[in-house]
Coordinates of C-alpha atoms in Angstrom, one line a residue:
M13 CA 51.1 59.3 -78.2
R14 CA 52.8 61.8 -80.4
W15 CA 55.9 62.0 -82.4
Y16 CA 58.1 65.0 -81.7
S17 CA 60.6 65.8 -84.5
F18 CA 63.5 68.2 -84.0
E19 CA 66.9 69.2 -85.2
T20 CA 70.2 68.5 -83.6
I21 CA 73.7 69.3 -84.7
K22 CA 73.9 65.7 -85.9
G23 CA 70.7 65.9 -88.0
S24 CA 67.0 65.4 -87.6
M25 CA 65.6 63.2 -84.9
A26 CA 62.2 62.1 -83.5
V27 CA 60.8 60.7 -80.3
L28 CA 57.4 59.0 -79.7
M29 CA 56.1 59.9 -76.3
E30 CA 53.0 60.1 -74.2
G31 CA 53.4 62.1 -71.0
N32 CA 56.7 61.0 -69.4
T33 CA 56.8 57.6 -71.2
L34 CA 59.1 57.2 -74.2
Y35 CA 58.2 54.5 -76.7
R36 CA 60.6 55.1 -79.6
L37 CA 63.6 57.3 -80.5
I38 CA 65.0 57.8 -84.0
L39 CA 68.6 58.8 -84.0
P40 CA 69.8 61.6 -86.2
S41 CA 71.3 61.1 -89.6
L42 CA 72.5 63.9 -91.8
Y43 CA 71.7 61.6 -94.7
S44 CA 68.1 60.6 -93.9
D45 CA 65.0 62.6 -94.3
I46 CA 63.2 62.5 -91.0
E47 CA 59.8 62.7 -92.7
V48 CA 60.6 59.6 -94.7
L49 CA 61.7 57.7 -91.5
L50 CA 58.6 58.9 -89.6
K51 CA 56.4 57.5 -92.4
E52 CA 58.1 54.2 -92.0
Y53 CA 57.8 54.1 -88.2
N54 CA 54.5 55.8 -87.8
N55 CA 52.3 52.9 -88.9
E56 CA 49.6 54.0 -86.3
N57 CA 49.4 57.5 -87.7
F58 CA 50.2 59.3 -84.5
E59 CA 50.3 63.1 -84.6
I60 CA 53.7 64.6 -85.6
I61 CA 54.7 67.9 -83.9
H62 CA 57.9 69.7 -85.0
I63 CA 59.8 71.2 -82.1
R64 CA 61.6 74.3 -83.3
E65 CA 65.0 75.5 -82.1
G66 CA 64.7 77.4 -78.9
D67 CA 61.4 75.6 -77.9
I68 CA 62.1 74.2 -74.4
S69 CA 58.7 72.7 -73.9
I70 CA 59.9 69.1 -74.2
S71 CA 62.6 68.4 -71.6
L72 CA 63.9 65.2 -73.4
V73 CA 64.4 67.1 -76.6
N74 CA 66.5 69.7 -74.8
K75 CA 68.6 67.0 -73.2
I76 CA 69.2 65.2 -76.5
R77 CA 70.3 68.4 -78.1
D78 CA 72.6 69.1 -75.1
Y79 CA 74.0 65.5 -75.4
F80 CA 75.1 66.0 -79.0
T81 CA 76.8 69.3 -78.1
G82 CA 78.9 67.6 -75.4
G83 CA 76.5 67.6 -72.4
V84 CA 76.8 64.8 -69.9
I85 CA 73.3 63.4 -69.4
N86 CA 72.9 60.8 -66.6
D87 CA 69.1 61.1 -66.3
W88 CA 66.9 61.5 -69.3
G89 CA 63.9 62.2 -67.2
V90 CA 61.6 59.7 -69.1
K91 CA 60.4 56.2 -68.5
P92 CA 61.4 54.0 -71.4
D93 CA 58.6 51.5 -72.4
I94 CA 59.9 48.3 -73.9
S95 CA 57.0 46.1 -72.8
N96 CA 56.3 44.9 -76.3
L97 CA 59.7 43.2 -76.6
P98 CA 60.3 39.5 -75.7
P99 CA 61.3 38.8 -72.1
F100 CA 65.0 38.1 -72.9
Y101 CA 65.3 41.3 -74.9
R102 CA 63.7 43.3 -72.1
R103 CA 66.1 41.9 -69.5
S104 CA 69.0 42.7 -71.7
L105 CA 67.9 46.2 -72.5
E106 CA 67.0 46.9 -68.9
Y107 CA 70.6 46.0 -68.0
V108 CA 72.0 48.2 -70.8
Y109 CA 69.8 51.1 -69.6
N110 CA 72.1 51.3 -66.5
I111 CA 75.5 51.4 -68.2
P112 CA 76.9 54.8 -67.1
Y113 CA 77.8 57.6 -69.4
G114 CA 81.3 57.0 -70.9
K115 CA 81.5 53.3 -69.9
T116 CA 81.2 50.3 -72.2
M117 CA 80.4 46.7 -71.6
T118 CA 80.8 43.7 -73.9
Y119 CA 77.9 41.6 -75.1
G120 CA 79.3 38.7 -73.1
E121 CA 79.5 40.7 -69.9
I122 CA 75.9 41.6 -70.2
A123 CA 74.8 38.1 -71.0
K124 CA 76.7 36.9 -67.9
A125 CA 75.2 39.7 -65.7
I126 CA 71.6 38.8 -66.7
G127 CA 72.2 35.1 -66.0
S128 CA 72.7 33.8 -69.5
P129 CA 76.5 33.6 -69.9
R130 CA 76.3 31.8 -73.3
A131 CA 73.8 34.3 -74.9
S132 CA 76.1 37.1 -76.1
R133 CA 74.7 36.9 -79.6
A134 CA 71.1 37.1 -78.2
V135 CA 72.2 40.2 -76.3
G136 CA 73.4 41.6 -79.6
Q137 CA 70.0 40.9 -81.2
A138 CA 68.3 42.6 -78.2
N139 CA 70.4 45.7 -78.8
R140 CA 69.6 45.6 -82.5
S141 CA 65.9 45.6 -81.5
N142 CA 66.3 48.5 -79.1
P143 CA 63.5 51.0 -80.0
I144 CA 65.0 53.7 -77.7
P145 CA 68.7 54.0 -78.6
L146 CA 70.7 56.7 -76.8
V147 CA 68.3 56.7 -73.8
I148 CA 68.8 52.9 -73.6
P149 CA 72.5 53.3 -74.5
C150 CA 73.1 50.3 -76.8
H151 CA 76.0 52.2 -78.3
R152 CA 77.9 51.5 -75.1
V153 CA 77.8 47.7 -75.8
V154 CA 80.8 46.5 -77.7
G155 CA 82.5 43.3 -78.8
V156 CA 85.6 41.9 -77.0
N157 CA 88.0 43.0 -79.7
N158 CA 85.8 45.3 -81.8
P159 CA 83.1 48.0 -81.5
G160 CA 80.3 45.5 -82.3
G161 CA 77.4 46.5 -84.5
F162 CA 74.9 49.3 -84.8
S163 CA 71.8 49.2 -86.9
G164 CA 70.2 52.7 -86.2
P165 CA 70.3 55.7 -88.6
G166 CA 73.9 56.8 -89.0
G167 CA 75.1 53.2 -88.6
M168 CA 78.5 52.4 -87.1
Q169 CA 79.6 56.0 -87.7
M170 CA 76.9 57.2 -85.3
K171 CA 77.9 54.6 -82.7
M172 CA 81.6 55.6 -82.9
D173 CA 80.7 59.3 -82.8
M174 CA 78.7 58.8 -79.6
L175 CA 81.4 56.8 -77.9
Q176 CA 84.0 59.3 -78.9
L177 CA 81.8 62.2 -77.7
E178 CA 81.4 60.5 -74.3
K179 CA 85.1 59.6 -74.0
A180 CA 86.1 63.2 -74.9
E181 CA 83.7 64.7 -72.4
L182 CA 84.8 62.4 -69.6
G183 CA 88.4 63.5 -70.4
N184 CA 87.3 67.2 -70.1
I185 CA 85.6 66.4 -66.8
S186 CA 88.6 64.6 -65.4
S187 CA 90.9 67.5 -66.4
K188 CA 88.6 70.0 -64.8
N189 CA 88.5 68.0 -61.6
I190 CA 92.3 67.6 -61.5
L191 CA 93.0 71.2 -62.4
G192 CA 90.4 72.5 -60.0

């Protein structure tokens, strides 16, 4: 496994991958030093490779950069590995993985969909433990009357930015389709 660090318009990011399998993703933050974050997350001392702007060797990195500039990404082209999470968390996040671009679901809707209708708080905890945000789009999970929480770098502002980006891009797609 290797960490790949790279820049986006939202700040520095990193992904932990081996081949086509994704184990971890650190969301961007303009206020966080990626090297400091990597020291915190890299407890097994995996090699760290910095992907420079213009380097297209890692497809996922290109898709992430594209996402943050308004690209609609429906297939990240990687296999998320969440096998180290407890079974309920895995079930929750496997369901969240399939929430389409630009759509949202509530914690309660997900709990009901996975057969545990009274476990909306546990769904929230599963999202909080998501090691692969963005690819497993926990930002698309909201409360009934509020945006819910978000514990990744960038916090709630990052969640709101991603939701707004997807909403705006869907609006552009709809306009293009209507106007031909």
